[in-house]
Amino acid sequence: EFRRVLFRSNTTIEGGTLTTQGTGTMQTVGTVTLDATSLGAITLSDGSTYTAGQSGVSTLTNVTGQLNLGTSTGSTLQVTGTNAMPGYFRLVGDTTLSGPGSVVLNGGLIGTNGNYYTLTNNVLIQGYGEIGSNVGADYQNLYLTNNSIINANSSGNTLTIDGDGPTIVNNDLFEATNGGTLNLATVYAINNQNGSIVAGNGSAVNI
């Protein structure tokens, strides 16, 4: 049986656990805030998927605080969008992505609400889209601390990192694989002292 949970415009979720089971779906419709600060972290339970941006629909998912993508086997946060219908994942406060799960960008955009906030990434971010987006509802006022892998692995597509926060730190891996392209276009220097930048076979890193 197919079931859906739709978070509609102006809904705010504070803390707790979000779960999808079987063919169930959970997704943003309109503008939603995932407030993982006021009442503690929000955890997307193992095996679950949250769609922060839907194909063919312009959506805005605000986020702040600690977002856990699973606790043991991992869960998935999807941000999908097109140029005409963007899917925005927008920081409205400092945000940490943790857990064994992953963020899948299918043309999705990550930015801020115009204030400078830090994205601390401890999960795999993969696919294509933009981190530090300056499109529509997003602003590129983003500090980035990467402690995991950001992988442009969508063949024929581009993942861009272009936040203009003065602190852009890569402590692990920026890479392009599977025929994807990674654009590194930050305003300030990327501190790569403890990290690696890799262009895999048949893929490109544009600096």
PDB file of C-alpha atoms in Angstrom:
ATOM      1  CA  GLU A   1       0.000   0.000   0.000  1.00  0.00           C
ATOM      2  CA  PHE A   2       1.389   3.400  -1.040  1.00  0.00           C
ATOM      3  CA  ARG A   3       1.309   6.137   1.570  1.00  0.00           C
ATOM      4  CA  ARG A   4       2.596   9.702   1.555  1.00  0.00           C
ATOM      5  CA  VAL A   5       3.392  12.293   4.197  1.00  0.00           C
ATOM      6  CA  LEU A   6       3.361  15.820   2.748  1.00  0.00           C
ATOM      7  CA  PHE A   7       4.801  18.719   4.710  1.00  0.00           C
ATOM      8  CA  ARG A   8       2.911  21.695   3.296  1.00  0.00           C
ATOM      9  CA  SER A   9       3.666  25.395   3.174  1.00  0.00           C
ATOM     10  CA  ASN A  10       4.767  27.030   6.437  1.00  0.00           C
ATOM     11  CA  THR A  11       4.962  23.748   8.357  1.00  0.00           C
ATOM     12  CA  THR A  12       7.776  23.507  10.940  1.00  0.00           C
ATOM     13  CA  ILE A  13       9.068  20.246  12.404  1.00  0.00           C
ATOM     14  CA  GLU A  14      10.994  20.569  15.693  1.00  0.00           C
ATOM     15  CA  GLY A  15      13.219  17.652  16.725  1.00  0.00           C
ATOM     16  CA  GLY A  16      12.382  13.959  16.837  1.00  0.00           C
ATOM     17  CA  THR A  17      12.427  11.202  14.221  1.00  0.00           C
ATOM     18  CA  LEU A  18      11.116  11.023  10.659  1.00  0.00           C
ATOM     19  CA  THR A  19      10.474   7.568   9.169  1.00  0.00           C
ATOM     20  CA  THR A  20       9.317   6.120   5.861  1.00  0.00           C
ATOM     21  CA  GLN A  21       8.297   2.473   5.554  1.00  0.00           C
ATOM     22  CA  GLY A  22       8.029   0.308   2.454  1.00  0.00           C
ATOM     23  CA  THR A  23       6.747   2.385  -0.467  1.00  0.00           C
ATOM     24  CA  GLY A  24       5.816   5.330   1.778  1.00  0.00           C
ATOM     25  CA  THR A  25       7.170   8.772   0.861  1.00  0.00           C
ATOM     26  CA  MET A  26       7.882  11.898   2.886  1.00  0.00           C
ATOM     27  CA  GLN A  27       8.475  15.173   1.109  1.00  0.00           C
ATOM     28  CA  THR A  28       8.350  18.947   1.173  1.00  0.00           C
ATOM     29  CA  VAL A  29       5.419  20.634  -0.545  1.00  0.00           C
ATOM     30  CA  GLY A  30       5.878  24.405  -0.746  1.00  0.00           C
ATOM     31  CA  THR A  31       7.977  25.844   2.106  1.00  0.00           C
ATOM     32  CA  VAL A  32       8.925  23.764   5.160  1.00  0.00           C
ATOM     33  CA  THR A  33      11.335  24.254   8.075  1.00  0.00           C
ATOM     34  CA  LEU A  34      13.236  21.385   9.682  1.00  0.00           C
ATOM     35  CA  ASP A  35      14.153  22.958  13.024  1.00  0.00           C
ATOM     36  CA  ALA A  36      16.770  20.664  14.539  1.00  0.00           C
ATOM     37  CA  THR A  37      17.796  23.259  17.128  1.00  0.00           C
ATOM     38  CA  SER A  38      14.838  24.304  19.281  1.00  0.00           C
ATOM     39  CA  LEU A  39      13.946  20.816  20.575  1.00  0.00           C
ATOM     40  CA  GLY A  40      17.114  18.970  19.598  1.00  0.00           C
ATOM     41  CA  ALA A  41      18.293  17.032  16.572  1.00  0.00           C
ATOM     42  CA  ILE A  42      16.074  15.636  13.839  1.00  0.00           C
ATOM     43  CA  THR A  43      16.852  12.053  12.852  1.00  0.00           C
ATOM     44  CA  LEU A  44      15.806  10.487   9.562  1.00  0.00           C
ATOM     45  CA  SER A  45      15.619   6.840  10.599  1.00  0.00           C
ATOM     46  CA  ASP A  46      17.620   4.070   8.933  1.00  0.00           C
ATOM     47  CA  GLY A  47      16.281   3.069   5.528  1.00  0.00           C
ATOM     48  CA  SER A  48      14.094   6.168   5.223  1.00  0.00           C
ATOM     49  CA  THR A  49      14.106   8.808   2.494  1.00  0.00           C
ATOM     50  CA  TYR A  50      13.104  12.454   2.775  1.00  0.00           C
ATOM     51  CA  THR A  51      12.605  14.348  -0.479  1.00  0.00           C
ATOM     52  CA  ALA A  52      13.432  18.005   0.132  1.00  0.00           C
ATOM     53  CA  GLY A  53      12.876  18.970  -3.488  1.00  0.00           C
ATOM     54  CA  GLN A  54      10.513  17.232  -5.922  1.00  0.00           C
ATOM     55  CA  SER A  55      10.939  16.880  -9.654  1.00  0.00           C
ATOM     56  CA  GLY A  56       8.840  19.437 -11.513  1.00  0.00           C
ATOM     57  CA  VAL A  57       7.851  21.389  -8.397  1.00  0.00           C
ATOM     58  CA  SER A  58       9.643  24.380  -6.863  1.00  0.00           C
ATOM     59  CA  THR A  59      10.059  23.707  -3.129  1.00  0.00           C
ATOM     60  CA  LEU A  60      11.948  25.293  -0.259  1.00  0.00           C
ATOM     61  CA  THR A  61      13.198  23.322   2.737  1.00  0.00           C
ATOM     62  CA  ASN A  62      14.693  25.474   5.497  1.00  0.00           C
ATOM     63  CA  VAL A  63      17.028  23.725   7.932  1.00  0.00           C
ATOM     64  CA  THR A  64      18.950  24.540  11.088  1.00  0.00           C
ATOM     65  CA  GLY A  65      20.742  22.449  13.700  1.00  0.00           C
ATOM     66  CA  GLN A  66      21.735  18.778  13.711  1.00  0.00           C
ATOM     67  CA  LEU A  67      20.225  16.587  11.006  1.00  0.00           C
ATOM     68  CA  ASN A  68      21.087  12.903  11.459  1.00  0.00           C
ATOM     69  CA  LEU A  69      20.794  10.730   8.369  1.00  0.00           C
ATOM     70  CA  GLY A  70      20.332   7.417  10.121  1.00  0.00           C
ATOM     71  CA  THR A  71      22.073   5.887  13.098  1.00  0.00           C
ATOM     72  CA  SER A  72      23.483   2.554  11.866  1.00  0.00           C
ATOM     73  CA  THR A  73      22.682   1.667   8.245  1.00  0.00           C
ATOM     74  CA  GLY A  74      21.836   5.172   7.016  1.00  0.00           C
ATOM     75  CA  SER A  75      19.028   7.107   5.374  1.00  0.00           C
ATOM     76  CA  THR A  76      18.743   9.411   2.360  1.00  0.00           C
ATOM     77  CA  LEU A  77      17.980  13.094   1.927  1.00  0.00           C
ATOM     78  CA  GLN A  78      17.123  13.892  -1.705  1.00  0.00           C
ATOM     79  CA  VAL A  79      17.130  17.398  -3.169  1.00  0.00           C
ATOM     80  CA  THR A  80      15.779  17.399  -6.719  1.00  0.00           C
ATOM     81  CA  GLY A  81      15.266  20.325  -9.055  1.00  0.00           C
ATOM     82  CA  THR A  82      15.591  21.878 -12.484  1.00  0.00           C
ATOM     83  CA  ASN A  83      16.475  25.409 -13.629  1.00  0.00           C
ATOM     84  CA  ALA A  84      12.776  26.172 -14.060  1.00  0.00           C
ATOM     85  CA  MET A  85      11.623  24.399 -10.885  1.00  0.00           C
ATOM     86  CA  PRO A  86      14.418  24.499  -8.275  1.00  0.00           C
ATOM     87  CA  GLY A  87      14.520  22.391  -5.158  1.00  0.00           C
ATOM     88  CA  TYR A  88      16.083  24.567  -2.437  1.00  0.00           C
ATOM     89  CA  PHE A  89      17.740  23.241   0.722  1.00  0.00           C
ATOM     90  CA  ARG A  90      18.337  26.499   2.603  1.00  0.00           C
ATOM     91  CA  LEU A  91      20.249  27.056   5.824  1.00  0.00           C
ATOM     92  CA  VAL A  92      18.481  29.378   8.281  1.00  0.00           C
ATOM     93  CA  GLY A  93      21.061  28.639  10.984  1.00  0.00           C
ATOM     94  CA  ASP A  94      24.308  26.716  11.374  1.00  0.00           C
ATOM     95  CA  THR A  95      23.643  23.158  10.215  1.00  0.00           C
ATOM     96  CA  THR A  96      25.406  19.830  10.708  1.00  0.00           C
ATOM     97  CA  LEU A  97      24.716  16.779   8.555  1.00  0.00           C
ATOM     98  CA  SER A  98      25.705  13.580  10.383  1.00  0.00           C
ATOM     99  CA  GLY A  99      25.177   9.839  10.312  1.00  0.00           C
ATOM    100  CA  PRO A 100      25.982   6.999   7.963  1.00  0.00           C
ATOM    101  CA  GLY A 101      23.464   8.180   5.345  1.00  0.00           C
ATOM    102  CA  SER A 102      23.824  10.422   2.305  1.00  0.00           C
ATOM    103  CA  VAL A 103      22.531  13.522   0.543  1.00  0.00           C
ATOM    104  CA  VAL A 104      21.611  12.944  -3.103  1.00  0.00           C
ATOM    105  CA  LEU A 105      21.476  16.060  -5.260  1.00  0.00           C
ATOM    106  CA  ASN A 106      19.485  15.667  -8.469  1.00  0.00           C
ATOM    107  CA  GLY A 107      19.890  19.260  -9.596  1.00  0.00           C
ATOM    108  CA  GLY A 108      19.210  20.437  -6.042  1.00  0.00           C
ATOM    109  CA  LEU A 109      20.513  23.694  -4.583  1.00  0.00           C
ATOM    110  CA  ILE A 110      22.038  24.297  -1.139  1.00  0.00           C
ATOM    111  CA  GLY A 111      22.376  27.887   0.098  1.00  0.00           C
ATOM    112  CA  THR A 112      21.372  30.213   2.938  1.00  0.00           C
ATOM    113  CA  ASN A 113      18.657  32.789   3.610  1.00  0.00           C
ATOM    114  CA  GLY A 114      21.147  35.617   3.067  1.00  0.00           C
ATOM    115  CA  ASN A 115      22.900  35.425   6.442  1.00  0.00           C
ATOM    116  CA  TYR A 116      26.259  33.712   6.826  1.00  0.00           C
ATOM    117  CA  TYR A 117      25.883  30.192   8.207  1.00  0.00           C
ATOM    118  CA  THR A 118      28.159  27.165   8.416  1.00  0.00           C
ATOM    119  CA  LEU A 119      27.376  23.827   6.811  1.00  0.00           C
ATOM    120  CA  THR A 120      29.343  21.104   8.609  1.00  0.00           C
ATOM    121  CA  ASN A 121      29.193  18.003   6.462  1.00  0.00           C
ATOM    122  CA  ASN A 122      29.862  14.563   7.947  1.00  0.00           C
ATOM    123  CA  VAL A 123      28.003  12.504   5.311  1.00  0.00           C
ATOM    124  CA  LEU A 124      28.358  11.588   1.650  1.00  0.00           C
ATOM    125  CA  ILE A 125      26.982  14.290  -0.654  1.00  0.00           C
ATOM    126  CA  GLN A 126      26.685  13.039  -4.227  1.00  0.00           C
ATOM    127  CA  GLY A 127      25.094  13.808  -7.570  1.00  0.00           C
ATOM    128  CA  TYR A 128      24.798  17.167  -9.322  1.00  0.00           C
ATOM    129  CA  GLY A 129      23.603  20.614  -8.361  1.00  0.00           C
ATOM    130  CA  GLU A 130      25.113  23.424  -6.313  1.00  0.00           C
ATOM    131  CA  ILE A 131      26.487  23.926  -2.811  1.00  0.00           C
ATOM    132  CA  GLY A 132      26.648  27.642  -2.110  1.00  0.00           C
ATOM    133  CA  SER A 133      23.837  28.443  -4.525  1.00  0.00           C
ATOM    134  CA  ASN A 134      23.013  32.052  -5.360  1.00  0.00           C
ATOM    135  CA  VAL A 135      19.814  31.286  -7.264  1.00  0.00           C
ATOM    136  CA  GLY A 136      16.267  32.361  -6.447  1.00  0.00           C
ATOM    137  CA  ALA A 137      15.511  31.773  -2.753  1.00  0.00           C
ATOM    138  CA  ASP A 138      19.130  30.794  -2.011  1.00  0.00           C
ATOM    139  CA  TYR A 139      22.155  32.928  -1.220  1.00  0.00           C
ATOM    140  CA  GLN A 140      25.790  31.848  -1.389  1.00  0.00           C
ATOM    141  CA  ASN A 141      26.677  33.205   2.079  1.00  0.00           C
ATOM    142  CA  LEU A 142      27.901  29.784   3.125  1.00  0.00           C
ATOM    143  CA  TYR A 143      30.814  28.609   5.240  1.00  0.00           C
ATOM    144  CA  LEU A 144      31.650  24.959   4.509  1.00  0.00           C
ATOM    145  CA  THR A 145      33.509  22.431   6.637  1.00  0.00           C
ATOM    146  CA  ASN A 146      33.656  19.088   4.855  1.00  0.00           C
ATOM    147  CA  ASN A 147      34.589  16.066   6.964  1.00  0.00           C
ATOM    148  CA  SER A 148      33.371  13.430   4.510  1.00  0.00           C
ATOM    149  CA  ILE A 149      33.039  12.972   0.725  1.00  0.00           C
ATOM    150  CA  ILE A 150      31.497  15.340  -1.778  1.00  0.00           C
ATOM    151  CA  ASN A 151      31.305  13.427  -5.055  1.00  0.00           C
ATOM    152  CA  ALA A 152      30.198  14.773  -8.439  1.00  0.00           C
ATOM    153  CA  ASN A 153      29.214  11.351  -9.729  1.00  0.00           C
ATOM    154  CA  SER A 154      26.324  12.027 -12.107  1.00  0.00           C
ATOM    155  CA  SER A 155      27.565  11.268 -15.619  1.00  0.00           C
ATOM    156  CA  GLY A 156      27.469  14.311 -17.892  1.00  0.00           C
ATOM    157  CA  ASN A 157      26.356  16.631 -15.087  1.00  0.00           C
ATOM    158  CA  THR A 158      28.077  19.158 -12.814  1.00  0.00           C
ATOM    159  CA  LEU A 159      28.249  19.628  -9.074  1.00  0.00           C
ATOM    160  CA  THR A 160      29.441  23.124  -8.117  1.00  0.00           C
ATOM    161  CA  ILE A 161      30.867  24.294  -4.797  1.00  0.00           C
ATOM    162  CA  ASP A 162      30.834  28.092  -4.793  1.00  0.00           C
ATOM    163  CA  GLY A 163      29.962  29.490  -1.376  1.00  0.00           C
ATOM    164  CA  ASP A 164      31.446  32.902  -0.625  1.00  0.00           C
ATOM    165  CA  GLY A 165      32.032  32.375   3.100  1.00  0.00           C
ATOM    166  CA  PRO A 166      35.640  33.183   4.062  1.00  0.00           C
ATOM    167  CA  THR A 167      36.076  29.685   5.551  1.00  0.00           C
ATOM    168  CA  ILE A 168      35.920  26.791   3.097  1.00  0.00           C
ATOM    169  CA  VAL A 169      37.641  23.743   4.591  1.00  0.00           C
ATOM    170  CA  ASN A 170      38.036  20.287   3.054  1.00  0.00           C
ATOM    171  CA  ASN A 171      39.165  17.775   5.673  1.00  0.00           C
ATOM    172  CA  ASP A 172      38.372  14.704   3.572  1.00  0.00           C
ATOM    173  CA  LEU A 173      37.575  14.384  -0.143  1.00  0.00           C
ATOM    174  CA  PHE A 174      36.267  16.494  -3.002  1.00  0.00           C
ATOM    175  CA  GLU A 175      36.027  14.299  -6.104  1.00  0.00           C
ATOM    176  CA  ALA A 176      34.527  13.770  -9.548  1.00  0.00           C
ATOM    177  CA  THR A 177      33.783  10.194 -10.649  1.00  0.00           C
ATOM    178  CA  ASN A 178      31.606   8.251 -13.103  1.00  0.00           C
ATOM    179  CA  GLY A 179      31.865  10.911 -15.835  1.00  0.00           C
ATOM    180  CA  GLY A 180      30.736  13.778 -13.607  1.00  0.00           C
ATOM    181  CA  THR A 181      32.258  17.257 -13.314  1.00  0.00           C
ATOM    182  CA  LEU A 182      33.126  19.044 -10.074  1.00  0.00           C
ATOM    183  CA  ASN A 183      33.383  22.838 -10.260  1.00  0.00           C
ATOM    184  CA  LEU A 184      35.324  24.481  -7.437  1.00  0.00           C
ATOM    185  CA  ALA A 185      34.385  28.154  -7.706  1.00  0.00           C
ATOM    186  CA  THR A 186      34.533  29.522  -4.156  1.00  0.00           C
ATOM    187  CA  VAL A 187      35.254  33.209  -3.628  1.00  0.00           C
ATOM    188  CA  TYR A 188      37.883  32.514  -0.953  1.00  0.00           C
ATOM    189  CA  ALA A 189      40.635  29.943  -0.818  1.00  0.00           C
ATOM    190  CA  ILE A 190      39.816  26.303  -0.145  1.00  0.00           C
ATOM    191  CA  ASN A 191      41.784  25.049   2.856  1.00  0.00           C
ATOM    192  CA  ASN A 192      42.747  21.587   1.597  1.00  0.00           C
ATOM    193  CA  GLN A 193      45.602  20.951   4.052  1.00  0.00           C
ATOM    194  CA  ASN A 194      44.038  17.795   5.477  1.00  0.00           C
ATOM    195  CA  GLY A 195      42.000  16.829   2.415  1.00  0.00           C
ATOM    196  CA  SER A 196      42.265  15.521  -1.126  1.00  0.00           C
ATOM    197  CA  ILE A 197      40.835  16.659  -4.450  1.00  0.00           C
ATOM    198  CA  VAL A 198      40.544  13.875  -7.040  1.00  0.00           C
ATOM    199  CA  ALA A 199      39.481  13.749 -10.681  1.00  0.00           C
ATOM    200  CA  GLY A 200      38.548  10.135 -11.347  1.00  0.00           C
ATOM    201  CA  ASN A 201      38.849   8.292 -14.644  1.00  0.00           C
ATOM    202  CA  GLY A 202      36.723   9.988 -17.319  1.00  0.00           C
ATOM    203  CA  SER A 203      35.703  12.770 -14.950  1.00  0.00           C
ATOM    204  CA  ALA A 204      36.793  16.388 -14.445  1.00  0.00           C
ATOM    205  CA  VAL A 205      37.545  18.825 -11.638  1.00  0.00           C
ATOM    206  CA  ASN A 206      37.346  22.446 -12.798  1.00  0.00           C
ATOM    207  CA  ILE A 207      39.117  24.919 -10.527  1.00  0.00           C
TER     208      ILE A 207
END
